[in-house]
Each structure stands twice: as structure tokens, then as C-alpha cells.
Coordinates of C-alpha atoms (C1' of nucleotides) in Angstrom, one line a residue:
Chain N
M1 CA 85.7 101.6 101.3
K2 CA 83.3 99.5 99.3
L3 CA 80.4 97.2 100.4
S4 CA 81.1 93.7 99.1
T5 CA 78.5 91.6 97.0
K6 CA 77.6 90.0 100.3
G7 CA 75.7 93.3 101.2
R8 CA 74.6 94.2 97.8
Y9 CA 73.2 90.8 96.7
G10 CA 72.0 90.1 100.1
L11 CA 69.9 93.2 100.5
R12 CA 68.3 92.5 97.2
A13 CA 67.5 89.3 98.1
V14 CA 66.0 90.5 101.3
L15 CA 63.9 93.0 99.4
E16 CA 62.7 90.6 96.8
L17 CA 61.5 88.4 99.9
A18 CA 59.9 91.4 101.4
V19 CA 58.2 92.6 98.2
H20 CA 56.8 89.3 97.3
E21 CA 55.7 88.5 100.8
S22 CA 52.6 86.1 101.4
D23 CA 52.0 83.1 103.8
E24 CA 53.8 80.9 101.6
A25 CA 57.8 80.7 101.3
V26 CA 59.7 81.7 98.3
A27 CA 62.4 79.4 97.0
L28 CA 65.9 80.5 96.9
S29 CA 66.2 79.4 93.5
L30 CA 63.5 81.9 92.6
I31 CA 64.9 84.8 94.3
A32 CA 68.1 84.2 92.5
E33 CA 66.4 83.9 89.2
R34 CA 64.4 87.1 89.7
Q35 CA 67.5 89.0 90.8
R36 CA 69.6 87.4 88.6
I37 CA 72.2 86.4 91.3
S38 CA 74.2 83.0 91.5
M39 CA 71.9 80.8 93.7
N40 CA 75.1 79.0 94.9
Y41 CA 76.3 82.2 96.2
L42 CA 73.2 83.5 97.7
E43 CA 73.1 80.1 99.6
Q44 CA 76.0 81.2 101.6
L45 CA 74.6 84.6 102.5
I46 CA 71.3 83.1 103.7
P47 CA 72.9 81.5 107.1
K48 CA 74.1 85.1 108.1
L49 CA 70.6 86.6 107.7
R50 CA 68.9 83.5 109.4
K51 CA 71.4 83.7 112.4
A52 CA 70.4 87.5 112.7
G53 CA 66.8 86.6 112.8
I54 CA 65.8 88.4 109.7
V55 CA 64.8 85.6 107.4
K56 CA 63.5 82.0 108.4
G57 CA 63.9 79.0 106.3
I58 CA 61.2 76.3 105.5
R59 CA 62.9 72.8 104.6
G60 CA 61.3 70.4 102.6
A61 CA 59.8 70.4 99.2
Q62 CA 57.5 73.7 98.7
G63 CA 60.0 75.1 101.1
G64 CA 61.6 78.5 101.0
Y65 CA 62.2 81.5 102.9
L66 CA 60.2 84.1 104.7
L67 CA 60.7 87.5 106.4
A68 CA 61.3 86.4 110.3
M69 CA 59.9 89.9 111.2
P70 CA 57.5 92.3 109.6
A71 CA 59.5 94.7 107.0
D72 CA 58.6 97.7 109.1
Q73 CA 60.5 96.2 111.9
I74 CA 63.7 95.3 110.0
S75 CA 66.2 98.3 109.5
I76 CA 68.6 98.2 106.5
G77 CA 71.3 98.5 108.9
D78 CA 70.4 95.3 110.6
I79 CA 70.5 93.2 107.1
L80 CA 73.8 95.0 106.2
R81 CA 75.4 94.3 109.5
A82 CA 74.2 90.7 109.3
L83 CA 75.7 90.4 106.0
E84 CA 79.1 92.4 106.2
G85 CA 79.6 92.4 109.9
D86 CA 80.1 95.8 111.7
L87 CA 80.1 98.8 109.4
N88 CA 83.0 100.5 111.3
P89 CA 85.7 101.9 108.8
V90 CA 88.5 100.7 111.0
N91 CA 88.7 97.4 113.1
C92 CA 89.3 98.8 116.5
A93 CA 91.5 95.6 117.2
D94 CA 94.5 97.1 115.6
V95 CA 94.3 100.4 117.4
S96 CA 93.7 99.1 120.9
N97 CA 95.6 96.8 123.1
G98 CA 94.1 94.3 125.0
D99 CA 92.9 96.0 127.8
G100 CA 91.1 98.6 125.3
S101 CA 93.9 101.4 126.0
C102 CA 95.5 102.9 122.8
S103 CA 98.7 101.6 121.7
N104 CA 99.8 105.1 120.4
S105 CA 98.3 108.6 121.1
D106 CA 98.3 109.5 117.5
T107 CA 96.2 106.8 116.3
C108 CA 94.1 107.9 119.3
V109 CA 93.4 111.3 117.5
T110 CA 92.6 109.6 114.4
K111 CA 90.2 107.3 116.3
Y112 CA 87.9 110.4 116.7
V113 CA 87.5 110.2 112.9
W114 CA 86.5 106.7 112.5
K115 CA 84.2 107.1 115.2
R116 CA 82.3 110.0 113.6
I117 CA 82.4 107.9 110.3
S118 CA 80.9 104.9 112.0
D119 CA 78.4 106.8 113.8
S120 CA 77.1 108.6 110.6
I121 CA 77.0 105.2 108.4
N122 CA 75.2 103.4 111.3
D123 CA 72.6 106.3 111.7
A124 CA 71.9 106.1 107.9
V125 CA 71.1 102.6 107.7
D126 CA 69.3 102.4 110.7
G127 CA 67.2 105.3 109.8
I128 CA 65.8 103.2 106.8
M129 CA 63.5 100.5 107.3
L130 CA 62.7 97.6 105.0
S131 CA 59.3 98.5 104.7
E132 CA 60.2 102.0 102.9
L133 CA 62.2 100.3 100.2
V134 CA 59.3 97.7 99.7
E135 CA 57.0 100.9 99.2
E136 CA 59.5 102.6 97.1
S137 CA 60.1 99.7 95.0
K138 CA 56.4 99.2 94.3
R139 CA 56.0 102.7 93.3
V140 CA 58.7 102.2 90.6
Q141 CA 57.1 99.2 89.4
A142 CA 53.9 100.6 88.9
E143 CA 55.4 103.6 87.3
A144 CA 57.3 101.4 85.0
E145 CA 54.0 99.6 83.9
I146 CA 51.5 102.3 83.5
P147 CA 53.9 104.8 82.1
T148 CA 51.5 107.9 82.6
N149 CA 53.2 110.7 81.0
S150 CA 51.4 113.1 83.2
D151 CA 53.5 113.1 86.5
S152 CA 56.7 111.1 85.4
K153 CA 59.4 113.0 86.9
K154 CA 62.0 110.2 86.5
Q155 CA 62.3 108.1 83.5
S156 CA 64.3 105.1 83.6
C157 CA 66.3 105.8 86.9
G158 CA 67.9 109.1 86.2
K159 CA 71.6 109.7 86.4
Chain U
M1 CA 83.2 98.2 104.3
K2 CA 87.0 98.8 105.6
L3 CA 89.2 101.9 105.0
S4 CA 92.5 100.5 103.9
T5 CA 95.7 101.1 105.3
K6 CA 96.1 103.8 102.4
G7 CA 93.6 106.1 104.2
R8 CA 94.7 105.0 107.7
Y9 CA 98.5 105.7 107.2
G10 CA 97.8 108.4 104.8
L11 CA 95.8 110.3 107.4
R12 CA 98.3 109.9 110.0
A13 CA 101.2 110.9 108.0
V14 CA 99.4 114.2 107.0
L15 CA 98.5 114.9 110.5
E16 CA 102.3 114.5 111.6
L17 CA 102.9 116.9 109.2
A18 CA 100.7 119.4 110.1
V19 CA 101.4 118.9 113.8
H20 CA 105.1 119.6 113.2
E21 CA 104.3 122.5 110.7
S22 CA 107.1 124.9 110.3
D23 CA 108.8 126.8 107.3
E24 CA 111.1 124.0 106.7
A25 CA 110.2 120.7 105.2
V26 CA 109.9 117.3 106.8
A27 CA 111.5 114.4 105.3
L28 CA 109.6 111.3 104.6
S29 CA 111.9 109.0 106.8
L30 CA 111.0 111.4 109.7
I31 CA 107.3 110.9 109.3
A32 CA 107.8 107.1 108.6
E33 CA 109.9 106.7 111.8
R34 CA 107.4 108.7 114.3
Q35 CA 104.4 107.1 113.1
R36 CA 106.0 103.9 112.6
I37 CA 105.0 103.1 109.2
S38 CA 107.0 101.7 106.5
M39 CA 108.6 104.6 104.6
N40 CA 108.5 102.5 101.4
Y41 CA 104.8 102.2 101.6
L42 CA 104.3 105.7 102.6
E43 CA 106.3 106.9 99.6
Q44 CA 103.6 105.4 97.3
L45 CA 100.8 107.3 99.2
I46 CA 102.6 110.6 98.7
P47 CA 101.6 111.0 94.9
K48 CA 98.1 110.7 95.8
L49 CA 98.3 113.4 98.3
R50 CA 100.4 115.5 96.2
K51 CA 98.1 115.5 93.1
A52 CA 95.4 116.6 95.3
G53 CA 97.1 119.6 96.3
I54 CA 97.6 118.4 100.0
V55 CA 101.2 118.2 100.2
K56 CA 104.1 119.7 98.3
G57 CA 107.3 118.0 98.0
I58 CA 110.9 119.6 98.4
R59 CA 113.5 117.7 96.4
G60 CA 117.2 117.4 97.1
A61 CA 119.1 117.2 100.4
Q62 CA 117.1 118.8 103.3
G63 CA 114.2 118.4 101.2
G64 CA 111.1 116.8 102.5
Y65 CA 107.2 117.6 102.5
L66 CA 104.9 120.6 103.5
L67 CA 101.3 121.2 103.5
A68 CA 100.3 122.9 100.0
M69 CA 97.7 124.8 102.2
P70 CA 96.8 125.9 105.6
A71 CA 95.3 122.8 108.0
D72 CA 92.1 124.7 108.5
Q73 CA 91.6 124.7 104.6
I74 CA 92.0 120.9 104.3
S75 CA 89.2 118.6 105.3
I76 CA 89.6 115.1 106.5
G77 CA 87.3 114.2 103.5
D78 CA 89.9 115.7 101.1
I79 CA 92.4 113.6 102.3
L80 CA 90.5 110.2 102.7
R81 CA 89.1 110.6 99.4
A82 CA 92.8 111.5 97.8
L83 CA 94.0 108.4 99.3
E84 CA 91.1 105.9 98.9
G85 CA 89.3 107.4 95.9
D86 CA 85.7 108.3 96.4
L87 CA 84.1 107.1 99.6
N88 CA 81.0 105.7 97.9
P89 CA 79.7 102.1 99.3
V90 CA 79.3 100.8 95.8
N91 CA 80.9 101.6 92.4
C92 CA 78.1 103.4 90.0
A93 CA 79.6 101.8 87.3
D94 CA 77.8 98.1 88.1
V95 CA 74.3 99.8 88.6
S96 CA 74.3 101.9 85.6
N97 CA 74.6 101.5 81.8
G98 CA 76.5 103.5 80.0
D99 CA 74.2 106.2 79.4
G100 CA 73.5 106.6 83.2
S101 CA 70.1 104.6 83.2
C102 CA 69.6 101.8 85.6
S103 CA 70.3 98.2 84.3
N104 CA 67.4 97.0 86.6
S105 CA 64.7 98.6 88.7
D106 CA 65.7 96.7 91.7
T107 CA 69.2 98.0 92.0
C108 CA 67.6 101.3 91.5
V109 CA 65.8 101.1 94.8
T110 CA 68.7 99.8 96.8
K111 CA 70.8 102.8 95.1
Y112 CA 68.6 105.0 97.3
V113 CA 70.4 103.2 100.3
W114 CA 73.9 103.4 98.8
K115 CA 73.0 107.3 98.2
R116 CA 72.0 107.8 101.8
I117 CA 75.0 106.2 103.1
S118 CA 77.6 107.7 100.6
D119 CA 75.9 111.3 101.5
S120 CA 76.4 110.7 105.3
I121 CA 80.0 109.6 104.9
N122 CA 80.9 112.4 103.1
D123 CA 79.2 115.0 104.9
A124 CA 80.7 113.5 108.2
V125 CA 84.4 113.6 106.9
D126 CA 84.0 117.1 105.1
G127 CA 82.8 118.4 108.5
I128 CA 86.3 117.6 110.0
M129 CA 89.2 120.0 109.2
L130 CA 92.6 119.2 109.5
S131 CA 93.2 121.8 112.1
E132 CA 90.8 120.5 114.4
L133 CA 92.7 117.1 114.6
V134 CA 96.0 119.2 115.2
E135 CA 94.4 121.1 118.1
E136 CA 93.1 117.8 119.6
S137 CA 96.4 116.1 119.2
K138 CA 98.3 118.9 121.0
R139 CA 95.7 119.0 123.7
V140 CA 96.1 114.8 124.2
Q141 CA 99.9 115.4 124.0
A142 CA 100.0 118.3 126.6
E143 CA 97.8 115.9 128.8
A144 CA 100.0 113.1 128.3
E145 CA 103.1 115.1 129.3
I146 CA 101.7 117.0 132.3
P147 CA 99.5 114.2 134.1
T148 CA 97.6 116.6 136.3
N149 CA 95.3 114.4 138.1
S150 CA 93.0 117.4 138.7
D151 CA 90.9 117.4 135.2
S152 CA 92.2 114.3 133.7
K153 CA 88.8 112.9 132.4
K154 CA 90.6 110.5 130.3
Q155 CA 93.4 108.2 131.0
S156 CA 95.4 106.6 128.1
C157 CA 92.6 106.7 125.6
G158 CA 89.7 105.2 127.1
K159 CA 87.7 102.1 125.8
Chain S
dT1 C1' 132.7 120.3 92.2
dT2 C1' 131.9 116.4 94.6
dT3 C1' 129.1 113.9 97.9
dA4 C1' 125.1 112.7 100.2
dA5 C1' 120.4 113.4 101.3
dA6 C1' 116.3 113.5 99.8
dA7 C1' 112.0 113.2 96.7
dC8 C1' 110.2 110.8 92.6
dC9 C1' 109.1 106.5 89.7
dG10 C1' 107.7 101.9 88.2
dA11 C1' 107.8 96.9 88.8
dG12 C1' 107.5 92.9 91.5
dT13 C1' 105.6 89.8 95.2
dG14 C1' 103.4 87.1 99.1
dA15 C1' 99.5 86.8 101.7
dT16 C1' 95.1 87.5 102.2
dT17 C1' 90.2 88.2 100.7
dT18 C1' 86.5 88.0 97.5
dA19 C1' 83.2 85.6 94.9
dA20 C1' 82.1 82.4 93.8
dT21 C1' 81.6 76.8 92.5
dC22 C1' 80.7 72.1 93.7
dG23 C1' 79.1 67.8 96.2
dG24 C1' 76.4 65.6 99.1
dA25 C1' 73.6 65.4 103.6
dA26 C1' 68.9 66.2 106.0
dT27 C1' 64.1 67.5 105.8
dT28 C1' 59.6 67.3 104.1
dA29 C1' 55.1 68.3 101.0
dG30 C1' 52.9 65.4 97.6
Chain K
dC1 C1' 59.0 56.7 97.7
dT2 C1' 60.5 60.9 95.5
dA3 C1' 61.5 65.0 93.9
dA4 C1' 62.1 69.7 95.9
dT5 C1' 64.3 72.3 98.7
dT6 C1' 67.2 73.9 102.8
dC7 C1' 71.3 73.1 104.8
dC8 C1' 76.2 72.4 105.2
dG9 C1' 81.4 72.4 104.5
dA10 C1' 85.4 72.2 101.4
dT11 C1' 87.6 74.2 97.4
dT12 C1' 89.4 77.6 94.0
dA13 C1' 90.5 81.2 90.6
dA14 C1' 91.0 86.0 90.5
dA15 C1' 91.3 90.2 92.4
dT16 C1' 93.3 93.3 95.9
dC17 C1' 96.3 94.5 99.5
dA18 C1' 100.2 95.7 101.7
dC19 C1' 104.2 95.9 101.1
dT20 C1' 109.6 95.5 99.0
dC21 C1' 112.8 96.8 95.7
dG22 C1' 116.1 99.2 92.5
dG23 C1' 116.9 102.8 90.4
dT24 C1' 116.8 108.1 88.8
dT25 C1' 116.6 113.1 89.5
dT26 C1' 117.4 116.8 92.2
dT27 C1' 119.7 120.1 95.3
dA28 C1' 122.0 121.8 99.9
dA29 C1' 125.9 121.5 101.9
dA30 C1' 131.1 120.5 102.4

DNA sequence: TTTAAAACCGAGTGATTTAATCGGAATTAG
DNA sequence: CTAATTCCGATTAAATCACTCGGTTTTAAA
């Protein structure tokens, strides 16, 4: 029940893009360097994000990537589903027959559980917009640079 | 982001035990047969459930397994965590240093996302008691045996 | 007291998935 | 032109998954 590095690295990459957003594209090598992720590996995550309409690539020299939409219109759910596939805890394929009916009734009862889990995960990630993380990121950044001892409720990151 | 067969098979096995609950133990071979799960494989799931205090084993001939607690005191979360380990989408180990501080601040921001997902999953599964599934299971069973066409809102299992 | 049914235990294994790496082709600003 | 960069597909080592197997211990029943 773990997210793979696809989701973890990919979200960090998109967030990096969103935080440093401007009119000029950001090269993948820069994202990889700043996030300390293998560029070769990141490279194969990008097509998923591109197909989902989350980022767009600018080819050629001085090229790079841009968000394909404003950050407040991209949910974390969109990003994670693009990278990981659906966020359901089980594949429905192995509990249903070709016609959609259940192959056995016991599985059918546990299906009720899987549905509840699935809904709660999707509701959670769809309820967070990329822009929220950008704001949070900038806030944390500012706190780290000007360590004003008044109002430092979290030092480092907390436990 | 998938549950393994540990969680899927294990929950079905516990449910089987709960549905056929009586004062005499149910042999693993019977559970395996009824749920069409490899007994050898089920056998290695049992220690997890036993250590978590969910089932207890009766050794020797005519032995088998019993729920260690009433079904209304066992949550689906208890069962799934026993079988799968924690239900967090990421291992905190790789985002925190030994002292609990974050190794980098960007990861720290995504951590906010992982926490939200984790909480929503755990809330969902802790909100379902084994006894609820037992009731649901019996209801489905009864419906299947006496297919009264009045009041059959779900045939087979629905899509 | 033997016997058979069962839980209990740990080691081994083939298949699949993950997390990458690598080499090269296409595109484009300068 | 040329260097930077996206884009694409193949390969691979390591880890994990989903089991299997052989054996030991315990205990009810004959």
C-alpha cells in the first residue's frame, strides 16, 4: 500500500515547476538537480504528465517544461493519478467477470471496503490544489531564510 | 498504490471466520477451501493476525482458529494494518533524518499531502467494523438463496 | 497408547515489478 | 552549424510478491 517513486518524485518535480513558474520553460536537468532526482528517471515520468495535460514541453535549445494549466486548476489527485494510475487499493479486474458481475459473493462484500478506501483517497487528493502546495512551499522557504524567532512554531520540520 | 494479496486474502479469511463463528474452531483447510485461497499461503498470513490479537489458534486434532475478540470490536483497519503493515502511502524513513527532522524542505511540503492521504485511509478503515461486514455478508447470502423478485435492487453484484 | 488431524515454523523459488540506466533521434535558439 | 534540449524505446539489476515445501509440535479421538 505504498506510493512508488513515480508519484513521489513526479509530484516533487511538478511542484518545483509550479514554484519557479514564469514565462520561460525550465529544463528537466535543472528540476532534477534542484530536487536531487535522477534526470534519466524523471525523463520517463514526464510523458505521463504531458499526456494528462499537466505539463507541456518546449523542444530545442532553451527549451524545457511549463505547467499546462494554472496551478489552482491542477489537483494533487490529477498529478498522482497521472503518475501512478488509478488510486484504487485493488484492481477491479480480479474481482469482476468480463460483464462486470462478481465472480464470488464474498469478494463482493470486501469490495464494499475497497470502495470506501478508494473514495476516501480520491477525495483527499482531489481536495488539495497544486497552488496550495506552492503557497505552503513559499511560506516554509521564507521561514527558513529569515529565521525570526518570534512566530517560529515549527523548526526544521517537526517530527 | 495497491493492497497486496496479504490484505485481500487475509480479510476474506477473517471474514469467513466471523461469518461462521461458533464455539468450535474452524480449520484453516476449511477456510482456504471455502474462500478458494491456497492454504499454504494463508498459513503464513495467520501469524500476523495472531500477533495482532485478532485470531487465536487451537492446536491439535479438531483444532483450528477462532476470533480472539467479538467482531464488533475488530475494525477493518486493525485487520489490514496487521496484514499489510502501516497504511501510509510513503515510508517516513526516507523523508526524515534519524532525529525526525526533514532531510529537505521540499519533501517536507509533499509530506503534508502524504499525511492527508494517510489520515483519510486510516479513518475510512477504522470506521468499518468486522461485524458490519458479517451482517452485509449474511444479507447478500440470504438474497442469493431466496431470490425474491420483489425488492431485488441488486442482482449478482452490480457493476 | 497409538494415530491422525491440525497448528506452527522457516527456508526456498519463479515471476513480476520497480527504479533506474543507456543510446540515440528529433527539434530549435542562438 | 551547433549545442542544448525534449523525446523515445530498449535493457537491466535488485527488490518484492505470491506462493510452495518439508518438517516439528500439539492434541482429540480410537
